[in-house]
PDB file of C-alpha atoms in Angstrom:
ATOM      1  CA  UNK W  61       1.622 -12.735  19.885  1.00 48.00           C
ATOM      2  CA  UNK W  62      -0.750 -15.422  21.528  1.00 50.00           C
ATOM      3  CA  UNK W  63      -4.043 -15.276  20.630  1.00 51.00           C
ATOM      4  CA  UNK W  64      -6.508 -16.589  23.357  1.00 51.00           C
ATOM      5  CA  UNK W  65      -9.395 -18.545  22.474  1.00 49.00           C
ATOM      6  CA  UNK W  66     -12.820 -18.516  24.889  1.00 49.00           C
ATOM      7  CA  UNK W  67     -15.236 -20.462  23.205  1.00 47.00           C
ATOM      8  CA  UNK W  68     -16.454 -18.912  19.931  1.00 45.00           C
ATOM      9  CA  UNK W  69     -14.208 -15.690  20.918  1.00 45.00           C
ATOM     10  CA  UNK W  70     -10.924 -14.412  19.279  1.00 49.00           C
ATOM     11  CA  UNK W  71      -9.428 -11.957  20.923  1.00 50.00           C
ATOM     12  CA  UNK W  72      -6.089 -10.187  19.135  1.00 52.00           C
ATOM     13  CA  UNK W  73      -4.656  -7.289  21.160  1.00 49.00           C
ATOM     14  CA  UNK W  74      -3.294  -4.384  19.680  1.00 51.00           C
ATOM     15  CA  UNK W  75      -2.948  -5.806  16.257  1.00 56.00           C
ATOM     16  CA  UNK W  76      -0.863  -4.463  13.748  1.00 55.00           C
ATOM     17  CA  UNK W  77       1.047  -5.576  10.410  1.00 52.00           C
ATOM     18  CA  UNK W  78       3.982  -6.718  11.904  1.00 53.00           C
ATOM     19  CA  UNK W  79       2.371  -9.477  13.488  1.00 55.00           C
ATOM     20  CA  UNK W  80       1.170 -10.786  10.211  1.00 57.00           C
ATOM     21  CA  UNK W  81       1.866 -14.420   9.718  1.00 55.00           C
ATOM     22  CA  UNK W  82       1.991 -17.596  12.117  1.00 56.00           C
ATOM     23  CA  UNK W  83       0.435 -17.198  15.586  1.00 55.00           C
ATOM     24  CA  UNK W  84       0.056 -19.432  18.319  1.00 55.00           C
ATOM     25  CA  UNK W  85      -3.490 -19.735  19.909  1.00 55.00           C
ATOM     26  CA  UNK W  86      -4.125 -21.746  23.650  1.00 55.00           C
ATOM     27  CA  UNK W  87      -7.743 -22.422  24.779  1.00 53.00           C
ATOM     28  CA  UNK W  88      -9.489 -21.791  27.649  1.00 56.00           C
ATOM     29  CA  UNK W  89     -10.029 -25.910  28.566  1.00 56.00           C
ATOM     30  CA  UNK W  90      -7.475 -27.723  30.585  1.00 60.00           C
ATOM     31  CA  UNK W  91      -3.856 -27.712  29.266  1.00 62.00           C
ATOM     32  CA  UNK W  92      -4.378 -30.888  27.217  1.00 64.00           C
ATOM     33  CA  UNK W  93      -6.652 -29.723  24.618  1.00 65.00           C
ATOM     34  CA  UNK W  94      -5.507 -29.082  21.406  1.00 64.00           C
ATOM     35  CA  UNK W  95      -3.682 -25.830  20.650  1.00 65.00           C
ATOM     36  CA  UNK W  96      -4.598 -24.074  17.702  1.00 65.00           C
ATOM     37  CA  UNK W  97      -2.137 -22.606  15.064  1.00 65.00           C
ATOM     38  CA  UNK W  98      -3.549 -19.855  12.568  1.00 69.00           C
ATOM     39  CA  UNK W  99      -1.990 -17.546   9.715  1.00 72.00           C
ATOM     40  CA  UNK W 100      -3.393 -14.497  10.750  1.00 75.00           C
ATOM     41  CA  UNK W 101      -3.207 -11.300   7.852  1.00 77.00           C
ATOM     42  CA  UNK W 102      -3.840  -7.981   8.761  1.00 83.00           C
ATOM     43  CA  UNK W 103      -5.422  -5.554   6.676  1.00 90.00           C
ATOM     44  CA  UNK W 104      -4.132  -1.986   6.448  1.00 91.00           C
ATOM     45  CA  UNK W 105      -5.407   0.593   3.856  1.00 92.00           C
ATOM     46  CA  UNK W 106      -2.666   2.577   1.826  1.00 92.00           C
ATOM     47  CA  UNK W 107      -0.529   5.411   3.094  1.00 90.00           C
ATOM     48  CA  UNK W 108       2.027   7.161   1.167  1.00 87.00           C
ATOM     49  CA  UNK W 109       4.064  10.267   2.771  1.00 83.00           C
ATOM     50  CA  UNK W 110       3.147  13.449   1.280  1.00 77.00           C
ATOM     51  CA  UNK W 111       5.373  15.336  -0.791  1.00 74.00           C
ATOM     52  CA  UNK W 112       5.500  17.900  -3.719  1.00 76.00           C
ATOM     53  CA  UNK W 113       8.258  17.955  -6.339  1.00 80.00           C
ATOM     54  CA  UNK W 114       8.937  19.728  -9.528  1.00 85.00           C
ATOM     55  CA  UNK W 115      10.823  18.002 -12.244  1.00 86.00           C
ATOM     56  CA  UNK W 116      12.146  19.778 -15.205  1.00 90.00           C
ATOM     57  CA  UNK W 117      12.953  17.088 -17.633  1.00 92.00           C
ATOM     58  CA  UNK W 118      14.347  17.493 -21.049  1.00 93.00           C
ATOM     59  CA  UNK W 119      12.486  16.300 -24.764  1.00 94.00           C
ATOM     60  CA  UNK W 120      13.469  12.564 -25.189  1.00 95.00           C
ATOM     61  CA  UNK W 121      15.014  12.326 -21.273  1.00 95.00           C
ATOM     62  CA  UNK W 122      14.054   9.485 -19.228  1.00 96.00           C
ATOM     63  CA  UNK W 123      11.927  10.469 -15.746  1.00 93.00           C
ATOM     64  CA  UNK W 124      10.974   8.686 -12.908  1.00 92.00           C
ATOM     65  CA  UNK W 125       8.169   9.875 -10.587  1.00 90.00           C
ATOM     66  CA  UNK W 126       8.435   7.798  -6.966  1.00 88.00           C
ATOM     67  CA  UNK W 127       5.751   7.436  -4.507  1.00 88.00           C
ATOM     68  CA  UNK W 128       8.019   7.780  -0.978  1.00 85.00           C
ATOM     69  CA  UNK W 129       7.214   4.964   1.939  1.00 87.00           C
ATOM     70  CA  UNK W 130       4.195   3.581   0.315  1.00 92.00           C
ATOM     71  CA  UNK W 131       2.462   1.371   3.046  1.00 92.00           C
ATOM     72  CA  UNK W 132      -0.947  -1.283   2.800  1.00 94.00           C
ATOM     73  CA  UNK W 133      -1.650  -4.819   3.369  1.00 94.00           C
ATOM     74  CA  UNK W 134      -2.454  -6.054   1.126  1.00 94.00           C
ATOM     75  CA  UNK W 135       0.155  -4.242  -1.233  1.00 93.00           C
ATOM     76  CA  UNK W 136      -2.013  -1.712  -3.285  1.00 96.00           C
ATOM     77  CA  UNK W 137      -2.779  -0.824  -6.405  1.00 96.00           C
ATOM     78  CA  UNK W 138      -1.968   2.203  -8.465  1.00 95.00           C
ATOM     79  CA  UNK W 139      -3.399   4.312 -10.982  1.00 95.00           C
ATOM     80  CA  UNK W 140      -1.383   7.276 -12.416  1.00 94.00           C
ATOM     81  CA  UNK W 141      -3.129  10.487 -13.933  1.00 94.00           C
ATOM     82  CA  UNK W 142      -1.982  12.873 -16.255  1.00 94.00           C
ATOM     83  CA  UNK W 143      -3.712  16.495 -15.867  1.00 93.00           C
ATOM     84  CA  UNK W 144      -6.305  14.125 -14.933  1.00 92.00           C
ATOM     85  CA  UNK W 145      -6.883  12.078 -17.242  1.00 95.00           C
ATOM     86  CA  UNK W 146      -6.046   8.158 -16.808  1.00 94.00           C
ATOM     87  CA  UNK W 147      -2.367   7.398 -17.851  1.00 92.00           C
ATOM     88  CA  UNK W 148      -1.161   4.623 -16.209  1.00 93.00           C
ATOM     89  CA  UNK W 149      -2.749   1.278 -13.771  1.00 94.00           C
ATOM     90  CA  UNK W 150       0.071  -0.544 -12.105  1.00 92.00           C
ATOM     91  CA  UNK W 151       1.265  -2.768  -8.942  1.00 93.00           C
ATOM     92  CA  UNK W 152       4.487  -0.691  -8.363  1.00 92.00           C
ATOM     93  CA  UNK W 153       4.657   2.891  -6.750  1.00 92.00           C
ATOM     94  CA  UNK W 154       6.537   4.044  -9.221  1.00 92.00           C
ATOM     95  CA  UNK W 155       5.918   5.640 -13.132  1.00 92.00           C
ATOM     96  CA  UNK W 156       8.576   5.373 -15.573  1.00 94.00           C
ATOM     97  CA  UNK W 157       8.585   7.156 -18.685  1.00 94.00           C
ATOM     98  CA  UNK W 158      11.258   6.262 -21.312  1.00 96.00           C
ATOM     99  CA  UNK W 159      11.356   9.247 -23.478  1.00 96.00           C
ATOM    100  CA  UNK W 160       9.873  12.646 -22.633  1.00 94.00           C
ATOM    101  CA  UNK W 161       7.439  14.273 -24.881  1.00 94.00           C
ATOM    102  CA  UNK W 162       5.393  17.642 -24.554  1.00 92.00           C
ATOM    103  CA  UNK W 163       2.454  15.851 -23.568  1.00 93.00           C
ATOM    104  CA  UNK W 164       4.013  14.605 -20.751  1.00 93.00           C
ATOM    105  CA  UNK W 165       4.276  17.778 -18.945  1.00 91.00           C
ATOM    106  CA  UNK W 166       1.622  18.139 -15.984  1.00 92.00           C
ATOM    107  CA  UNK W 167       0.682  17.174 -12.525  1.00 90.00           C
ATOM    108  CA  UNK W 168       0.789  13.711 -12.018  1.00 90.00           C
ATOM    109  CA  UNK W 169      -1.348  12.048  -9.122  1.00 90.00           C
ATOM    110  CA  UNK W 170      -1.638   8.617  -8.387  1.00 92.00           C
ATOM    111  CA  UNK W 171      -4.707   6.808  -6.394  1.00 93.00           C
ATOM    112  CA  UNK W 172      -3.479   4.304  -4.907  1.00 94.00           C
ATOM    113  CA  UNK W 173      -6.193   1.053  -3.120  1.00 95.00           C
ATOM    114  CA  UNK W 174      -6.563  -1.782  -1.625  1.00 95.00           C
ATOM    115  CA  UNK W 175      -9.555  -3.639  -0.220  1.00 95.00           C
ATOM    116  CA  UNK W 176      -9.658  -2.003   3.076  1.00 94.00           C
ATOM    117  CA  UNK W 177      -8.840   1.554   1.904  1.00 95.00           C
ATOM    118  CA  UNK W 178      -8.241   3.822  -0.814  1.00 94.00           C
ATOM    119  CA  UNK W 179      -5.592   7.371  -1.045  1.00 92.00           C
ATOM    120  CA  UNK W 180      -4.974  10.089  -3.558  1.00 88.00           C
ATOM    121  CA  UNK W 181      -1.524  11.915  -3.920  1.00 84.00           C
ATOM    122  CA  UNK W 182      -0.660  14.747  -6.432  1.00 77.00           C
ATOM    123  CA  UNK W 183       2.948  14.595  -6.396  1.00 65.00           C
ATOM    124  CA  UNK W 184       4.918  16.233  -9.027  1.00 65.00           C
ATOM    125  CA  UNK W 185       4.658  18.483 -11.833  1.00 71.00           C
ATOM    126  CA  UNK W 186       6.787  17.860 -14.793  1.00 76.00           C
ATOM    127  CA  UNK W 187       7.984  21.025 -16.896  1.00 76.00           C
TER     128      UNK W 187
END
């Protein structure tokens, strides 16, 4: 991606979060002025596929509840409820519980932000 400089104007075409990282930017004034090299981020709020499961999970049996093809830049953050109520803040899109007790049974949903954007996702229900 070259980024074009005019003078005070930046001009990136049809950004996206692929082109994160080093870029290469050429001015406007004759070809021996200084180029300019820039690390270039770009922002994306969350996105996670949507998807419904039911687990039935056995007393003292591990489970795993996965968010599928989580997306954001910068990476998100997650916070898991339980029927609701706050269970869980993390940086992974993924809960984990060790040992399944009664309490544990419920919708989970997770909200899941960033500082461009923000998503909720109910996602499974745990019998």
């Amino acid at each position: 991606t070259c980024l074009t400089v005019h003078r005070d104007t930046r001009n990136l075409a049809a950004a996206a979060a692929a082109e994160s990282g080093a870029q290469h930017a050429v001015s406007g004034a004759p070809t021996n002025q200084p180029t300019l090299h820039a690390d270039v981020r770009i922002a994306l709020p969350p996105a996670v596929a949507p998807r419904w499961e039911t687990l039935t999970v056995q007393e003292g049996e591990p489970f795993v509840i996965h968010l599928p093809r989580v997306q954001g830049s910068p990476s998100p953050q997650f916070r898991w409820k339980l029927n609701g109520v706050d269970f869980f803040n993390g940086t992974v899109p993924y809960l984990s519980v060790t040992a399944a007790e009664s309490q544990h049974s419920g919708t989970y949903t997770c909200s899941l932000w960033n500082p461009v954007g923000a998503v909720s996702w109910e996602e499974t229900l745990v019998t």
